């Protein structure tokens, strides 16, 4: 009978990871866990302690600090695979899972399914000939080297790309390799996994090549498996069910979709909402069930496209991502940098990106670029972002794969600040106090359209005290609201005083906060 070693990649929700590992191991299978090196150390300690006495659970020897699009995701997978191969000699199959995955069949059904055919399940389409990549970079993923993370180091990522492109610094693809592409969620036989590991050990040239490709988790295993296994032994599909929205984001499943998920010809599904407690409970019990009949309908994907095409509103396969959530989620932490002087706030967010691992974007509700990652086109309209602000922020949490996010807001957007502070998420405010000299106020009058180049100087002079009072009043109104988690820095305070405020706001170590507070020219106009 098939015995599965689940390769579990996760970065949050320690209680969910513990429950998932115990559930999978209880069916006679195994679990190898890689917990992201960027995650909270206390969460990892909790997981290790809870699973220490379970002989069917092992941990990757090395924890990678994972980032979307980086080699680190492949490195983390290989570490977990190596740990499983060494610890579980009786494992016949190795199945990739994430912390958001849940079974949609019983273990009994899954074992019988894998026993029925001697093959590997992995999406593996020709990189250049297929249309798997819909938009964005294609051959650029391979022919140029990518050392920086596009989401957290966007300027360096694109600067490096432009330099290589300008000087024609293309590199060849290894001559004997046909690059393939597909989903990272695979299920491979033991002998296939062993061949992949042997290939990795014998081909350092190929390893170096993929280590600097972009999004290698969609190409590495897909290419190597096709290289070491006969095509007739491969099934070009994943056994994990996922649906994508028209924005290219995975659909999240909720409590009312249990029957629909059971009817799909897959063994697991992602993403299951962390708030869909009833669905998680039912699917968890399903894995241990015996004698369950699963009539396969495979209706979900077609139904999703039909309903979204007609604009149906609702929780079950909602038509647009912004209708799926009304909250940012209790597990997420939003940090609001509120500053009238945008250039000062941007210097701070730039320093945060360089000195911490906390994703930080700029005035995303005011400016088009705002240091946002590529969100498939949803981010291109400022008005659209404002209308669907919570959905956009949830999307950013997912894109950055982080439960912390820093954004910039203008103090005039008091309604927006108040709205976000009422959310279930851990939301904090950092007010950057400023001094407004006459030159700045005159510039502000022009920027907001109160006066133009032809406006008489005496009219502008009469406006100066009114505008100054209004700018100062914005900060006072914010203070008067007496938010619980309110912090403030100012140019007239000492570096040490500002560092204390930044440490509380960002939840970082004092040395890091002091470095941020010491940012060169932070408050300079």
Coordinates of C-alpha atoms in Angstrom, one line a residue:
X1 CA 0.0 0.0 0.0
X2 CA 1.1 3.5 -0.7
X3 CA 2.6 5.4 2.2
X4 CA 3.0 9.1 1.7
X5 CA 5.7 11.5 3.0
X6 CA 4.1 14.9 2.9
X7 CA 6.5 17.8 2.2
X8 CA 4.9 20.5 4.2
X9 CA 6.1 24.1 3.6
X10 CA 4.6 26.6 6.0
X11 CA 5.3 30.0 7.5
X12 CA 2.5 30.8 10.0
X13 CA -0.4 29.4 12.0
X14 CA 1.6 27.0 14.3
X15 CA -1.6 25.4 15.7
X16 CA -2.8 24.7 12.2
X17 CA 0.5 23.1 11.3
X18 CA 0.5 20.9 14.4
X19 CA -3.1 19.8 13.7
X20 CA -2.3 19.1 10.1
X21 CA 0.9 17.1 10.9
X22 CA -0.9 15.0 13.5
X23 CA -3.8 14.3 11.2
X24 CA -1.7 13.2 8.3
X25 CA 0.6 11.1 10.5
X26 CA -2.4 9.4 12.1
X27 CA -3.3 7.7 8.8
X28 CA 0.1 5.8 8.7
X29 CA 1.8 8.5 6.6
X30 CA 4.7 10.8 7.3
X31 CA 5.3 14.5 7.4
X32 CA 8.5 16.5 6.8
X33 CA 8.2 20.1 7.8
X34 CA 10.0 23.2 6.6
X35 CA 9.0 26.2 8.6
X36 CA 10.1 29.5 7.1
X37 CA 13.3 31.0 8.6
X38 CA 11.6 34.4 8.4
X39 CA 8.8 33.4 10.6
X40 CA 8.4 34.0 14.4
X41 CA 10.9 31.8 16.3
X42 CA 8.3 31.3 19.0
X43 CA 6.0 29.7 16.5
X44 CA 8.6 27.3 15.3
X45 CA 9.5 26.3 18.9
X46 CA 5.9 25.6 19.6
X47 CA 5.6 23.3 16.6
X48 CA 8.8 21.4 17.5
X49 CA 7.8 20.9 21.1
X50 CA 4.3 19.7 20.1
X51 CA 5.5 17.2 17.5
X52 CA 8.7 16.1 19.2
X53 CA 7.3 12.8 20.3
X54 CA 5.7 11.9 16.9
X55 CA 8.0 9.4 15.1
X56 CA 6.2 10.1 11.8
X57 CA 7.2 13.8 11.8
X58 CA 10.6 15.2 10.9
X59 CA 12.0 18.7 10.4
X60 CA 14.2 20.0 7.6
X61 CA 17.8 20.2 8.8
X62 CA 18.2 23.7 7.4
X63 CA 15.6 26.5 7.5
X64 CA 15.6 28.8 4.5
X65 CA 14.4 32.4 4.7
X66 CA 11.9 32.1 2.0
X67 CA 10.7 34.8 -0.5
X68 CA 8.3 34.6 -3.4
X69 CA 10.0 34.1 -6.7
X70 CA 13.3 33.2 -5.1
X71 CA 15.4 30.0 -5.2
X72 CA 14.9 29.8 -1.4
X73 CA 11.5 28.1 -2.0
X74 CA 13.2 25.3 -4.0
X75 CA 16.0 25.2 -1.4
X76 CA 13.4 24.8 1.4
X77 CA 11.6 22.0 -0.6
X78 CA 14.9 20.1 -1.2
X79 CA 15.8 20.3 2.5
X80 CA 12.4 18.9 3.5
X81 CA 12.7 16.2 0.8
X82 CA 16.1 15.1 2.0
X83 CA 14.9 14.9 5.6
X84 CA 12.0 12.7 4.5
X85 CA 14.0 10.4 2.3
X86 CA 16.5 9.8 5.2
X87 CA 13.9 9.5 8.0
X88 CA 11.1 7.5 6.2
X89 CA 12.5 4.5 4.2
X90 CA 9.0 3.0 3.9
X91 CA 7.6 6.1 2.2
X92 CA 6.5 5.3 -1.4
X93 CA 5.4 8.7 -2.5
X94 CA 6.3 12.3 -1.7
X95 CA 3.6 14.9 -1.8
X96 CA 4.1 18.7 -1.7
X97 CA 1.7 20.6 0.5
X98 CA 1.4 24.1 2.0
X99 CA -0.1 25.2 5.3
X100 CA -3.2 26.4 3.5
X101 CA -3.9 22.9 2.0
X102 CA -6.5 20.5 3.3
X103 CA -7.6 17.0 2.2
X104 CA -10.7 16.7 0.1
X105 CA -10.6 12.9 0.0
X106 CA -10.0 10.3 2.7
X107 CA -6.6 8.7 3.3
X108 CA -8.1 5.4 2.3
X109 CA -9.1 6.9 -1.1
X110 CA -5.7 8.7 -1.5
X111 CA -3.7 5.5 -0.9
X112 CA -5.9 3.5 -3.3
X113 CA -5.6 6.2 -5.9
X114 CA -1.8 6.2 -5.8
X115 CA -1.6 2.4 -5.8
X116 CA -3.7 2.2 -8.9
X117 CA -1.0 3.6 -11.3
X118 CA 2.7 3.5 -11.1
X119 CA 3.5 7.1 -12.1
X120 CA 4.4 10.6 -11.0
X121 CA 2.0 13.6 -10.9
X122 CA 3.5 16.9 -11.8
X123 CA 2.5 19.7 -14.2
X124 CA 5.3 19.8 -16.8
X125 CA 4.7 21.9 -19.9
X126 CA 7.3 23.2 -22.4
X127 CA 8.4 26.6 -21.1
X128 CA 8.6 28.3 -24.5
X129 CA 5.9 26.5 -26.4
X130 CA 3.1 26.4 -23.9
X131 CA 0.9 29.4 -22.8
X132 CA 1.3 28.6 -19.1
X133 CA 2.7 32.1 -18.5
X134 CA -0.1 34.5 -19.3
X135 CA 1.6 37.9 -18.7
X136 CA 4.9 39.4 -17.7
X137 CA 8.4 38.1 -18.1
X138 CA 8.9 34.8 -20.0
X139 CA 12.3 34.0 -21.4
X140 CA 13.7 36.8 -19.2
X141 CA 13.1 34.5 -16.3
X142 CA 15.9 32.3 -17.6
X143 CA 18.3 34.2 -19.8
X144 CA 19.1 36.9 -17.2
X145 CA 20.3 36.3 -13.7
X146 CA 18.0 37.4 -10.8
X147 CA 19.6 38.0 -7.5
X148 CA 17.0 40.3 -5.9
X149 CA 13.5 39.7 -4.7
X150 CA 11.0 41.6 -7.0
X151 CA 8.5 42.2 -4.2
X152 CA 10.8 43.4 -1.4
X153 CA 13.7 44.8 -3.5
X154 CA 11.9 46.1 -6.6
X155 CA 14.4 48.8 -7.5
X156 CA 17.4 46.5 -7.4
X157 CA 15.5 43.8 -9.2
X158 CA 14.6 46.0 -12.1
X159 CA 17.9 47.9 -12.1
X160 CA 19.8 44.6 -12.4
X161 CA 17.5 43.4 -15.2
X162 CA 17.9 46.7 -17.1
X163 CA 21.7 46.6 -16.9
X164 CA 21.8 43.0 -18.1
X165 CA 19.4 43.8 -20.9
X166 CA 21.3 47.0 -22.0
X167 CA 24.7 45.3 -22.1
X168 CA 23.2 42.1 -23.6
X169 CA 24.4 39.9 -20.7
X170 CA 22.3 36.9 -21.6
X171 CA 23.3 33.5 -20.5
X172 CA 22.8 30.1 -22.2
X173 CA 20.4 27.5 -20.9
X174 CA 22.2 24.2 -20.2
X175 CA 22.3 22.5 -23.6
X176 CA 20.9 19.1 -22.5
X177 CA 18.0 20.5 -20.5
X178 CA 14.5 21.2 -21.9
X179 CA 13.0 23.7 -19.5
X180 CA 9.5 22.9 -18.4
X181 CA 7.0 24.8 -16.3
X182 CA 4.0 24.1 -14.1
X183 CA 2.5 24.2 -10.6
X184 CA 4.8 23.6 -7.7
X185 CA 2.3 21.2 -6.1
X186 CA 3.4 17.7 -7.1
X187 CA 3.3 14.1 -6.0
X188 CA 6.4 11.9 -6.9
X189 CA 7.3 8.3 -6.4
X190 CA 10.3 7.5 -4.1
X191 CA 12.6 6.4 -7.0
X192 CA 11.8 9.6 -8.8
X193 CA 12.7 11.7 -5.8
X194 CA 16.0 9.8 -5.4
X195 CA 16.8 10.4 -9.1
X196 CA 16.2 14.1 -8.6
X197 CA 18.5 14.2 -5.6
X198 CA 21.2 12.3 -7.4
X199 CA 20.8 14.7 -10.4
X200 CA 21.2 17.7 -8.0
X201 CA 24.4 16.2 -6.6
X202 CA 25.9 15.5 -10.0
X203 CA 25.0 18.7 -11.9
X204 CA 26.2 21.8 -10.1
X205 CA 26.0 23.7 -13.4
X206 CA 22.2 23.2 -13.6
X207 CA 21.8 24.0 -9.9
X208 CA 23.7 27.3 -10.4
X209 CA 21.5 28.1 -13.4
X210 CA 18.2 27.6 -11.6
X211 CA 19.5 29.4 -8.4
X212 CA 19.4 32.7 -10.3
X213 CA 16.3 32.1 -12.4
X214 CA 13.1 34.0 -11.5
X215 CA 10.3 31.9 -9.8
X216 CA 12.2 28.6 -10.0
X217 CA 9.6 26.8 -8.0
X218 CA 7.6 26.7 -11.2
X219 CA 10.4 25.3 -13.3
X220 CA 13.0 23.4 -11.3
X221 CA 11.2 20.2 -10.4
X222 CA 9.1 20.3 -13.5
X223 CA 12.3 20.3 -15.6
X224 CA 14.4 17.8 -13.6
X225 CA 11.6 15.3 -13.3
X226 CA 11.0 15.3 -17.0
X227 CA 14.8 14.9 -17.5
X228 CA 15.2 11.8 -15.3
X229 CA 11.8 10.0 -15.8
X230 CA 10.3 8.6 -19.0
X231 CA 7.4 10.6 -20.3
X232 CA 5.1 7.6 -20.2
X233 CA 5.5 7.5 -16.4
X234 CA 4.4 11.1 -16.0
X235 CA 0.9 12.5 -15.6
X236 CA 1.0 16.2 -16.4
X237 CA -1.3 17.3 -13.7
X238 CA -1.3 18.2 -10.0
X239 CA -3.3 16.3 -7.4
X240 CA -3.9 19.5 -5.4
X241 CA -7.0 21.4 -6.5
X242 CA -6.7 25.2 -7.0
X243 CA -8.7 27.8 -9.0
X244 CA -7.4 31.1 -10.1
X245 CA -9.3 34.4 -10.3
X246 CA -9.2 36.6 -13.4
X247 CA -6.5 38.5 -11.4
X248 CA -4.3 35.4 -11.3
X249 CA -4.7 34.9 -7.6
X250 CA -5.8 31.6 -6.0
X251 CA -9.5 31.4 -5.1
X252 CA -10.1 30.9 -1.3
X253 CA -12.6 28.3 -0.2
X254 CA -15.2 28.8 2.5
X255 CA -17.6 26.8 4.7
X256 CA -20.3 26.4 2.1
X257 CA -18.0 24.6 -0.4
X258 CA -17.5 21.3 1.2
X259 CA -19.6 19.2 -1.2
X260 CA -18.2 21.0 -4.2
X261 CA -14.6 20.2 -3.1
X262 CA -15.4 16.6 -2.4
X263 CA -16.6 16.2 -6.0
X264 CA -13.3 17.3 -7.6
X265 CA -10.8 14.7 -9.0
X266 CA -8.1 15.7 -6.6
X267 CA -6.7 14.6 -3.2
X268 CA -6.1 18.0 -1.6
X269 CA -7.2 21.6 -2.2
X270 CA -5.8 25.1 -1.5
X271 CA -6.4 27.7 -0.3
X272 CA -8.8 27.0 2.5
X273 CA -9.7 30.2 4.4
X274 CA -8.2 30.3 8.0
X275 CA -11.6 31.6 9.1
X276 CA -13.5 28.7 7.5
X277 CA -13.4 26.7 10.8
X278 CA -16.3 24.5 10.0
X279 CA -14.9 23.6 6.6
X280 CA -11.5 22.8 8.1
X281 CA -13.1 20.7 10.8
X282 CA -15.1 18.6 8.2
X283 CA -12.2 18.1 5.8
X284 CA -10.0 17.1 8.7
X285 CA -12.5 14.4 9.8
X286 CA -12.9 13.3 6.1
X287 CA -9.2 12.3 5.9
X288 CA -9.7 9.7 8.7
X289 CA -13.0 8.4 7.3
X290 CA -13.5 4.9 6.0
X291 CA -15.7 3.6 3.2
X292 CA -16.7 7.0 1.8
X293 CA -17.9 7.1 -1.8
X294 CA -16.7 10.1 -3.8
X295 CA -18.8 10.8 -6.9
X296 CA -16.6 12.9 -9.2
X297 CA -18.3 15.8 -10.9
X298 CA -15.3 18.2 -11.6
X299 CA -17.8 21.1 -11.7
X300 CA -16.0 23.7 -9.6
X301 CA -13.7 25.3 -12.2
X302 CA -16.4 25.6 -14.8
X303 CA -18.9 26.9 -12.2
X304 CA -16.5 29.5 -11.0
X305 CA -15.9 30.8 -14.5
X306 CA -19.7 30.9 -15.2
X307 CA -20.6 32.7 -12.0
X308 CA -17.8 35.2 -12.3
X309 CA -18.6 35.9 -15.9
X310 CA -22.1 36.8 -14.9
X311 CA -21.0 39.0 -12.0
X312 CA -22.6 37.0 -9.2
X313 CA -22.0 38.4 -5.8
X314 CA -21.6 36.0 -2.8
X315 CA -19.3 33.9 -0.7
X316 CA -19.5 30.8 -3.0
X317 CA -17.1 31.4 -5.8
X318 CA -17.4 35.2 -5.6
X319 CA -16.7 37.0 -8.9
X320 CA -14.0 39.3 -7.9
X321 CA -11.3 39.0 -5.2
X322 CA -12.5 42.1 -3.4
X323 CA -15.8 40.5 -2.5
X324 CA -14.2 37.6 -0.7
X325 CA -13.2 39.4 2.5
X326 CA -14.4 42.3 4.6
X327 CA -11.6 42.2 7.0
X328 CA -7.8 42.1 6.8
X329 CA -7.7 39.1 9.1
X330 CA -6.8 38.9 12.8
X331 CA -3.5 37.2 12.0
X332 CA -2.3 40.2 10.0
X333 CA -0.6 43.4 11.3
X334 CA -1.0 46.7 9.4
X335 CA 1.3 49.6 10.1
X336 CA 0.1 53.1 8.9
X337 CA 2.8 55.7 8.4
X338 CA 0.8 59.0 8.4
X339 CA 2.8 62.0 7.1
X340 CA 2.0 65.2 5.3
X341 CA 5.5 65.4 3.9
X342 CA 5.4 62.4 1.5
X343 CA 9.1 62.5 0.8
X344 CA 9.9 62.0 4.5
X345 CA 7.5 59.0 4.8
X346 CA 9.1 57.5 1.6
X347 CA 12.6 57.9 3.1
X348 CA 11.4 55.9 6.1
X349 CA 9.7 53.1 4.1
X350 CA 12.8 52.9 2.0
X351 CA 14.9 52.5 5.1
X352 CA 12.4 49.9 6.5
X353 CA 12.7 47.8 3.3
X354 CA 16.5 48.0 3.5
X355 CA 16.9 47.3 7.2
X356 CA 14.1 44.9 8.0
X357 CA 12.1 42.1 6.4
X358 CA 8.8 44.0 6.8
X359 CA 7.3 44.8 3.4
X360 CA 6.6 48.5 3.0
X361 CA 4.8 50.4 0.2
X362 CA 4.3 54.1 -0.2
X363 CA 1.2 56.2 -0.8
X364 CA -0.7 53.4 -2.6
X365 CA -4.1 55.2 -2.3
X366 CA -2.6 58.4 -3.8
X367 CA 0.2 57.5 -6.2
X368 CA 0.2 55.0 -9.1
X369 CA 3.5 53.2 -8.5
X370 CA 4.0 53.5 -4.7
X371 CA 6.6 50.7 -4.7
X372 CA 3.9 48.1 -5.2
X373 CA 4.7 44.6 -6.6
X374 CA 3.2 43.4 -9.8
X375 CA -0.4 42.5 -9.0
X376 CA -1.5 41.5 -12.4
X377 CA -3.1 44.8 -13.3
X378 CA -5.4 45.2 -10.3
X379 CA -3.1 47.9 -8.9
X380 CA -3.1 50.2 -11.9
X381 CA -6.1 52.4 -11.0
X382 CA -5.8 54.5 -7.8
X383 CA -9.6 55.0 -7.7
X384 CA -10.1 51.2 -7.8
X385 CA -7.6 50.7 -4.9
X386 CA -9.5 53.2 -2.8
X387 CA -12.9 51.5 -3.4
X388 CA -11.5 48.1 -2.6
X389 CA -8.9 49.0 0.0
X390 CA -9.3 45.9 2.3
X391 CA -9.1 43.5 -0.6
X392 CA -6.1 45.2 -2.0
X393 CA -4.3 45.1 1.4
X394 CA -5.2 41.4 1.8
X395 CA -3.8 40.8 -1.7
X396 CA -0.6 42.6 -0.6
X397 CA -0.3 40.4 2.5
X398 CA -0.5 37.3 0.2
X399 CA 1.8 38.7 -2.4
X400 CA 4.5 39.5 0.1
X401 CA 3.8 36.3 2.0
X402 CA 4.0 38.2 5.2
X403 CA 1.6 39.0 8.1
X404 CA 3.1 42.5 8.5
X405 CA 2.8 45.4 6.1
X406 CA 3.7 49.1 6.2
X407 CA 1.7 51.6 4.1
X408 CA 1.8 55.4 3.9
X409 CA -1.3 57.6 4.2
X410 CA -1.9 61.3 4.1
X411 CA -3.3 62.8 7.3
X412 CA -6.2 64.3 5.3
X413 CA -7.5 60.8 4.7
X414 CA -9.0 60.7 8.2
X415 CA -12.0 58.6 7.2
X416 CA -9.6 55.9 5.7
X417 CA -7.4 55.9 8.7
X418 CA -10.4 55.6 11.1
X419 CA -11.8 52.8 8.9
X420 CA -8.6 50.7 8.9
X421 CA -8.1 51.2 12.7
X422 CA -11.5 49.6 13.3
X423 CA -10.4 46.4 11.5
X424 CA -9.8 43.1 13.2
X425 CA -6.2 43.2 12.3
X426 CA -3.5 44.6 14.6
X427 CA -3.3 48.1 13.2
X428 CA -0.9 50.7 14.4
X429 CA -0.3 54.4 13.5
X430 CA 3.0 56.3 13.3
X431 CA 2.5 60.0 12.8
X432 CA 5.5 61.8 11.4
X433 CA 5.2 65.4 12.8
X434 CA 6.5 68.1 10.5
X435 CA 7.4 71.8 10.6
X436 CA 5.8 73.7 7.8
X437 CA 7.9 76.7 6.7
X438 CA 6.6 79.3 4.3
X439 CA 8.3 77.7 1.2
X440 CA 6.6 74.4 1.9
X441 CA 3.2 75.9 2.4
X442 CA 3.5 77.9 -0.8
X443 CA 4.4 74.8 -2.7
X444 CA 1.5 72.9 -1.1
X445 CA -0.9 75.6 -2.2
X446 CA 0.2 75.1 -5.7
X447 CA 0.2 71.3 -5.5
X448 CA -3.4 71.1 -4.3
X449 CA -4.7 73.7 -6.8
X450 CA -5.5 76.5 -4.4
X451 CA -3.5 78.9 -6.6
X452 CA -1.8 78.8 -10.0
X453 CA 1.2 80.5 -11.6
X454 CA -0.9 83.6 -12.4
X455 CA -2.5 84.0 -9.0
X456 CA -1.5 87.4 -7.5
X457 CA 1.0 87.1 -4.7
X458 CA -1.2 89.0 -2.2
X459 CA -3.9 86.4 -2.6
X460 CA -1.3 83.6 -1.8
X461 CA -0.1 85.7 1.2
X462 CA -3.7 85.8 2.6
X463 CA -3.9 82.0 2.2
X464 CA -0.7 81.2 4.0
X465 CA -2.0 81.4 7.7
X466 CA -5.2 79.5 6.8
X467 CA -3.4 76.7 5.0
X468 CA -0.8 76.4 7.8
X469 CA -3.5 76.1 10.4
X470 CA -5.3 73.5 8.3
X471 CA -2.1 71.4 8.0
X472 CA -1.4 71.6 11.7
X473 CA -5.1 70.8 12.5
X474 CA -4.9 67.5 10.5
X475 CA -2.3 66.1 13.0
X476 CA -4.3 67.4 16.0
X477 CA -7.5 65.7 14.8
X478 CA -5.6 62.5 14.5
X479 CA -4.3 62.8 18.1
X480 CA -7.8 63.7 19.3
X481 CA -9.1 60.4 18.1
X482 CA -6.9 58.7 20.8
X483 CA -6.1 55.5 19.0
X484 CA -4.7 52.8 21.3
X485 CA -1.6 52.0 19.2
X486 CA -0.5 55.5 18.4
X487 CA 3.2 56.4 17.9
X488 CA 4.9 59.6 16.7
X489 CA 8.3 60.8 15.6
X490 CA 9.4 64.4 14.9
X491 CA 12.5 66.3 13.7
X492 CA 12.7 68.2 17.0
X493 CA 12.9 65.0 19.0
X494 CA 16.2 63.1 19.7
X495 CA 17.2 60.1 17.7
X496 CA 16.8 58.0 20.9
X497 CA 13.2 59.3 21.4
X498 CA 12.3 58.6 17.8
X499 CA 13.9 55.1 18.0
X500 CA 11.7 54.2 21.0
X501 CA 8.6 55.1 19.0
X502 CA 9.7 53.2 15.9
X503 CA 10.5 50.1 18.0
X504 CA 7.0 50.0 19.3
X505 CA 5.4 50.8 16.0
X506 CA 7.3 48.2 14.0
X507 CA 7.9 45.7 16.7
X508 CA 11.6 45.6 15.9
X509 CA 14.8 45.4 18.1
X510 CA 16.1 48.6 19.6
X511 CA 19.3 48.5 17.4
X512 CA 17.1 48.3 14.3
X513 CA 14.9 51.1 15.4
X514 CA 17.9 53.3 16.2
X515 CA 19.3 52.6 12.7
X516 CA 15.9 53.7 11.2
X517 CA 15.7 56.8 13.4
X518 CA 19.3 57.7 12.2
X519 CA 18.4 57.5 8.6
X520 CA 20.4 60.2 6.8
X521 CA 18.4 63.3 5.9
X522 CA 15.2 61.7 7.1
X523 CA 13.4 64.9 7.9
X524 CA 15.1 67.2 5.4
X525 CA 12.9 69.0 2.9

